[in-house]
Short mmCIF file of C-alpha atoms and ligand atoms in Angstrom, two decimals:
data_model
loop_
_atom_site.label_atom_id
_atom_site.label_comp_id
_atom_site.label_asym_id
_atom_site.label_seq_id
_atom_site.Cartn_x
_atom_site.Cartn_y
_atom_site.Cartn_z
CA MET A 1310 -139.17 -52.42 -10.43
CA ARG A 1311 -136.93 -51.92 -6.99
CA MET A 1312 -139.58 -51.62 -4.22
CA ILE A 1313 -139.62 -52.47 0.14
CA MET A 1314 -142.61 -53.54 1.83
CA LEU A 1315 -142.77 -51.50 4.95
CA GLY A 1316 -145.76 -52.14 7.76
CA GLY A 1317 -146.13 -53.66 11.38
CA PRO A 1318 -145.91 -57.12 12.27
CA GLY A 1319 -148.65 -59.11 10.62
CA SER A 1320 -149.33 -56.56 8.10
CA GLY A 1321 -148.96 -58.80 4.89
CA LYS A 1322 -145.66 -57.51 4.11
CA GLY A 1323 -144.73 -61.32 3.34
CA THR A 1324 -147.98 -62.46 1.85
CA GLN A 1325 -148.34 -59.26 -0.47
CA GLY A 1326 -144.46 -59.12 -1.45
CA GLU A 1327 -144.55 -62.76 -2.56
CA LYS A 1328 -147.55 -61.86 -4.91
CA LEU A 1329 -145.80 -58.89 -6.16
CA ALA A 1330 -142.83 -60.37 -7.05
CA GLN A 1331 -144.53 -63.07 -8.92
CA ALA A 1332 -146.89 -60.35 -10.46
CA LEU A 1333 -143.86 -58.52 -11.63
CA GLY A 1334 -141.20 -60.93 -12.33
CA VAL A 1335 -138.93 -60.14 -9.81
CA PRO A 1336 -136.87 -62.17 -6.62
CA HIS A 1337 -138.42 -61.43 -3.23
CA LEU A 1338 -136.14 -61.20 -0.05
CA SER A 1339 -137.89 -61.70 3.30
CA THR A 1340 -135.33 -60.85 5.81
CA GLY A 1341 -137.15 -62.52 8.56
CA GLU A 1342 -137.36 -65.54 6.66
CA ALA A 1343 -133.66 -65.65 5.75
CA LEU A 1344 -133.20 -65.34 9.34
CA ARG A 1345 -135.73 -68.22 10.35
CA ASN A 1346 -133.80 -70.53 7.91
CA ALA A 1347 -130.65 -69.82 9.26
CA VAL A 1348 -131.79 -70.31 12.93
CA ARG A 1349 -133.35 -73.75 11.72
CA ASP A 1350 -130.28 -74.71 10.13
CA GLY A 1351 -128.12 -73.68 13.14
CA THR A 1352 -125.73 -71.46 11.45
CA GLU A 1353 -123.55 -68.87 12.81
CA LEU A 1354 -126.05 -66.00 11.40
CA GLY A 1355 -129.07 -67.65 13.13
CA ARG A 1356 -127.20 -68.04 16.50
CA LYS A 1357 -126.56 -64.60 16.01
CA ALA A 1358 -129.71 -63.73 15.36
CA LYS A 1359 -132.10 -65.97 17.56
CA PRO A 1360 -131.97 -63.97 20.74
CA SER A 1361 -133.41 -60.90 19.24
CA MET A 1362 -136.03 -62.71 17.06
CA ASP A 1363 -137.03 -64.40 20.24
CA ALA A 1364 -137.36 -61.16 21.87
CA GLY A 1365 -138.94 -59.33 19.27
CA THR A 1366 -136.14 -56.95 18.98
CA LEU A 1367 -134.49 -55.87 15.89
CA VAL A 1368 -131.03 -58.34 14.77
CA PRO A 1369 -127.96 -55.85 14.80
CA ASP A 1370 -128.05 -54.00 11.29
CA GLU A 1371 -124.45 -55.35 10.82
CA ILE A 1372 -126.06 -58.73 10.45
CA LEU A 1373 -128.75 -57.88 8.03
CA VAL A 1374 -126.47 -55.46 5.82
CA ALA A 1375 -124.40 -58.68 4.96
CA VAL A 1376 -127.51 -60.72 4.25
CA VAL A 1377 -128.91 -58.04 1.91
CA ARG A 1378 -125.29 -57.27 0.20
CA ASN A 1379 -125.09 -61.05 -0.11
CA TRP A 1380 -128.68 -61.18 -1.83
CA LEU A 1381 -128.45 -58.75 -3.92
CA ALA A 1382 -124.92 -59.52 -5.35
CA GLN A 1383 -126.71 -62.57 -7.09
CA PRO A 1384 -127.66 -62.01 -10.52
CA GLY A 1385 -131.68 -62.47 -10.26
CA SER A 1386 -131.83 -59.54 -8.37
CA ALA A 1387 -130.20 -57.34 -11.13
CA ALA A 1388 -133.34 -56.21 -12.80
CA GLY A 1389 -135.58 -55.38 -10.01
CA PHE A 1390 -136.31 -56.96 -6.57
CA ILE A 1391 -138.93 -56.78 -3.45
CA LEU A 1392 -137.41 -56.76 -0.17
CA ASP A 1393 -139.74 -57.35 2.87
CA GLY A 1394 -138.81 -56.07 6.38
CA TYR A 1395 -135.82 -54.41 5.26
CA PRO A 1396 -134.77 -51.77 5.92
CA ARG A 1397 -136.56 -51.61 9.49
CA ARG A 1398 -134.80 -48.75 10.77
CA LEU A 1399 -133.34 -45.62 9.47
CA THR A 1400 -129.63 -46.79 9.65
CA GLN A 1401 -130.30 -49.65 7.56
CA ALA A 1402 -132.83 -47.31 4.79
CA GLN A 1403 -129.31 -45.11 4.44
CA ALA A 1404 -127.16 -48.47 4.44
CA LEU A 1405 -129.26 -49.42 1.30
CA ASP A 1406 -129.27 -46.18 -0.41
CA THR A 1407 -125.47 -46.90 -0.18
CA LEU A 1408 -125.28 -50.15 -1.29
CA LEU A 1409 -127.48 -49.70 -4.01
CA ARG A 1410 -125.22 -46.50 -5.13
CA GLU A 1411 -121.75 -48.25 -4.69
CA THR A 1412 -123.01 -51.56 -6.66
CA GLY A 1413 -124.36 -49.00 -9.86
CA THR A 1414 -127.76 -50.37 -8.88
CA PRO A 1415 -130.78 -48.21 -9.90
CA ALA A 1416 -131.98 -46.63 -6.58
CA LEU A 1417 -135.44 -47.63 -5.17
CA ASP A 1418 -138.67 -46.96 -7.13
CA PHE A 1419 -141.14 -46.91 -4.20
CA ALA A 1420 -141.74 -48.06 -0.77
CA VAL A 1421 -145.02 -49.61 -0.14
CA ASP A 1422 -146.70 -49.14 3.62
CA LEU A 1423 -149.24 -51.26 4.29
CA GLU A 1424 -151.62 -49.92 7.20
CA VAL A 1425 -153.21 -52.32 9.57
CA ALA A 1426 -154.53 -51.06 13.03
CA GLY A 1427 -152.59 -52.90 15.86
CA GLU A 1428 -155.30 -55.09 17.43
CA GLU A 1429 -156.12 -56.67 13.88
CA LEU A 1430 -152.14 -56.99 13.28
CA VAL A 1431 -152.30 -59.24 17.41
CA GLN A 1432 -155.37 -61.15 16.04
CA ARG A 1433 -153.83 -62.23 12.51
CA LEU A 1434 -150.59 -63.52 14.53
CA LEU A 1435 -152.28 -65.32 17.37
CA LEU A 1436 -154.10 -66.96 14.51
CA ARG A 1437 -150.76 -68.01 12.65
CA ALA A 1438 -149.30 -68.96 16.36
CA ARG A 1439 -152.61 -71.48 16.46
CA GLU A 1440 -152.20 -72.49 12.91
CA GLN A 1441 -147.97 -72.80 12.15
CA GLY A 1442 -146.53 -72.11 15.77
CA ARG A 1443 -143.96 -69.59 14.49
CA ALA A 1444 -142.08 -68.78 17.55
CA ASP A 1445 -142.11 -65.02 17.61
CA ASP A 1446 -145.81 -65.20 17.44
CA ARG A 1447 -146.35 -65.53 21.48
CA VAL A 1448 -148.79 -62.28 22.69
CA GLU A 1449 -145.85 -60.54 24.56
CA VAL A 1450 -143.75 -60.74 21.65
CA ILE A 1451 -146.07 -59.40 19.24
CA ARG A 1452 -146.31 -56.73 21.62
CA ASN A 1453 -142.97 -56.29 21.78
CA ARG A 1454 -142.68 -56.17 17.93
CA ILE A 1455 -145.40 -53.78 17.56
CA ARG A 1456 -143.51 -51.48 19.99
CA VAL A 1457 -140.42 -51.96 17.95
CA TYR A 1458 -142.03 -51.22 14.75
CA GLU A 1459 -143.70 -47.68 16.07
CA ALA A 1460 -140.35 -46.63 17.72
CA GLU A 1461 -137.59 -47.70 14.83
CA THR A 1462 -139.53 -48.43 11.72
CA ARG A 1463 -142.32 -46.13 11.77
CA PRO A 1464 -140.22 -43.25 11.12
CA LEU A 1465 -138.72 -44.64 7.78
CA LEU A 1466 -142.59 -43.37 6.45
CA ASP A 1467 -141.21 -39.89 6.65
CA TYR A 1468 -137.76 -41.07 5.04
CA TYR A 1469 -139.51 -42.49 1.91
CA THR A 1470 -142.60 -39.68 1.93
CA ALA A 1471 -139.63 -37.14 1.58
CA GLN A 1472 -138.21 -38.92 -1.37
CA GLY A 1473 -141.48 -39.17 -3.06
CA LYS A 1474 -141.42 -42.96 -2.94
CA LEU A 1475 -144.18 -44.07 -0.46
CA LEU A 1476 -147.22 -45.68 -1.57
CA ALA A 1477 -149.50 -45.81 1.76
CA VAL A 1478 -152.18 -48.90 1.16
CA PRO A 1479 -154.86 -49.61 3.45
CA GLY A 1480 -154.05 -53.39 4.56
CA SER A 1481 -157.37 -54.76 5.67
CA GLY A 1482 -159.70 -56.81 3.99
CA THR A 1483 -159.02 -59.97 1.85
CA ILE A 1484 -155.65 -60.61 0.59
CA ASP A 1485 -157.08 -60.21 -2.96
CA GLU A 1486 -158.44 -57.00 -2.13
CA VAL A 1487 -155.09 -55.74 -0.49
CA PHE A 1488 -153.34 -56.83 -3.76
CA GLN A 1489 -155.31 -55.06 -6.02
CA ARG A 1490 -155.22 -52.25 -3.87
CA ILE A 1491 -151.33 -52.03 -4.05
CA LEU A 1492 -151.55 -52.97 -7.88
CA ALA A 1493 -153.63 -49.64 -8.52
CA ARG A 1494 -151.94 -47.44 -6.74
CA LEU A 1495 -148.73 -48.49 -7.95
CA ALA A 1496 -150.11 -48.10 -11.66
CA THR A 1497 -151.03 -44.48 -10.51
CA ALA A 1498 -147.53 -43.80 -9.20
CA ARG A 1499 -145.68 -45.35 -12.39
CA GLY A 1500 -148.03 -42.97 -14.23
CA GLN A 1501 -147.43 -40.09 -12.77
CA ALA A 1502 -143.57 -41.04 -12.47
CA ALA A 1503 -143.77 -41.20 -16.22
CA THR A 1504 -145.05 -37.82 -16.95
P1 AP5 B 2406 -140.41 -60.93 10.24
O1 AP5 B 2406 -140.42 -61.67 9.74
O2 AP5 B 2406 -140.23 -59.36 8.84
O3 AP5 B 2406 -141.48 -60.32 10.82
P2 AP5 B 2406 -142.65 -59.15 11.12
O4 AP5 B 2406 -142.03 -57.69 10.81
O5 AP5 B 2406 -143.25 -59.29 12.56
O6 AP5 B 2406 -143.81 -59.54 10.12
P3 AP5 B 2406 -144.63 -60.83 10.07
O7 AP5 B 2406 -143.67 -61.57 9.17
O8 AP5 B 2406 -145.12 -61.73 11.19
O9 AP5 B 2406 -145.50 -60.13 9.25
P4 AP5 B 2406 -145.89 -60.02 7.75
O10 AP5 B 2406 -146.09 -58.50 7.46
O11 AP5 B 2406 -144.89 -60.53 6.76
O12 AP5 B 2406 -147.04 -60.15 7.07
P5 AP5 B 2406 -148.03 -61.73 6.63
O13 AP5 B 2406 -147.90 -61.68 5.22
O14 AP5 B 2406 -146.58 -63.15 7.26
O15 AP5 B 2406 -139.13 -60.58 11.23
C1 AP5 B 2406 -139.05 -61.67 12.31
C2 AP5 B 2406 -137.72 -60.76 13.11
O16 AP5 B 2406 -136.53 -61.30 12.42
C3 AP5 B 2406 -138.16 -59.55 13.49
O17 AP5 B 2406 -138.65 -59.64 14.80
C4 AP5 B 2406 -136.73 -59.41 13.71
O18 AP5 B 2406 -135.75 -59.69 15.10
C5 AP5 B 2406 -135.78 -60.12 12.65
N1 AP5 B 2406 -135.72 -59.28 11.53
C6 AP5 B 2406 -135.91 -59.26 10.43
N2 AP5 B 2406 -135.62 -58.31 9.25
C7 AP5 B 2406 -134.77 -57.36 10.15
C8 AP5 B 2406 -134.39 -56.37 9.74
N3 AP5 B 2406 -134.19 -55.57 8.59
N4 AP5 B 2406 -133.40 -56.02 11.18
C9 AP5 B 2406 -133.53 -56.22 12.00
N5 AP5 B 2406 -134.32 -57.37 12.37
C10 AP5 B 2406 -134.76 -58.05 11.26
O19 AP5 B 2406 -148.98 -62.13 7.32
C11 AP5 B 2406 -149.13 -62.21 8.41
C12 AP5 B 2406 -150.44 -63.28 8.76
O20 AP5 B 2406 -151.27 -62.35 8.40
C13 AP5 B 2406 -150.19 -64.39 7.98
O21 AP5 B 2406 -150.87 -65.54 8.62
C14 AP5 B 2406 -151.03 -64.33 6.65
O22 AP5 B 2406 -151.95 -65.11 6.39
C15 AP5 B 2406 -152.14 -63.44 7.61
N6 AP5 B 2406 -152.72 -62.23 6.25
C16 AP5 B 2406 -151.92 -61.52 5.66
N7 AP5 B 2406 -152.88 -60.57 4.91
C17 AP5 B 2406 -154.00 -60.49 5.50
C18 AP5 B 2406 -155.69 -60.32 5.20
N8 AP5 B 2406 -155.48 -59.08 4.03
N9 AP5 B 2406 -156.07 -60.43 5.98
C19 AP5 B 2406 -156.08 -61.40 7.02
N10 AP5 B 2406 -155.01 -62.32 7.17
C20 AP5 B 2406 -154.16 -61.92 6.68
#
């Protein structure tokens, strides 16, 4: 199973991506987490990514494509994977399709889109800011992340709809309710794909 997680900042991509990876027995890559680790470790990648992350804008494509290419080259992802936070704009989606084709990897199966209203996103991230203090969970940066999502990432919904791969799932409710919705949606889509 090869899947990507789409949705606004705070929609639950990381939370649900991890649960799905465990349930399906495949590895999970959060590009945001990979970049935050690089910033924390003071690597060259982290230094290049930090200004965009602090501003809530997208890190340049070539950095992300390299991160994803290196990760997919590891043997663990051969049988499947969950990508969360990538792709985030059309050029990244096209680069992923090319990368999979060039490495002889089967194409993506599904793109899960978690739908959560803007104000709920802000509230979730402000709560996390109080609990964890993530650097980009400041209200003006959160609003910018939402604007960037609407302008650059939302067009991917059309891209994956056109390929018949989009699974839109309401992302409000408890974490477990959302997870059960995703599993149900996935089961239906897999059943349809098999007939
Ligand atoms: P990234 O880490 O991907 O940030 P994001 O998209 O803003 O998403 P979040 O991690 O904030 O939220 P999420 O949707 O994963 O939700 P989560 O499960 O954490 O990226 C950070 C930055 O890195 C970007 O701004 C960009 O600069 C850069 N970047 C990353 N990928 C890139 C790319 N491909 N190209 C260019 N730049 C890139 O949940 C959020 C909170 O809500 C948590 O506290 C959680 O506990 C809570 N929560 C989850 N589900 C629920 C629920 N059902 N009910 C209540 N609370 C919930």
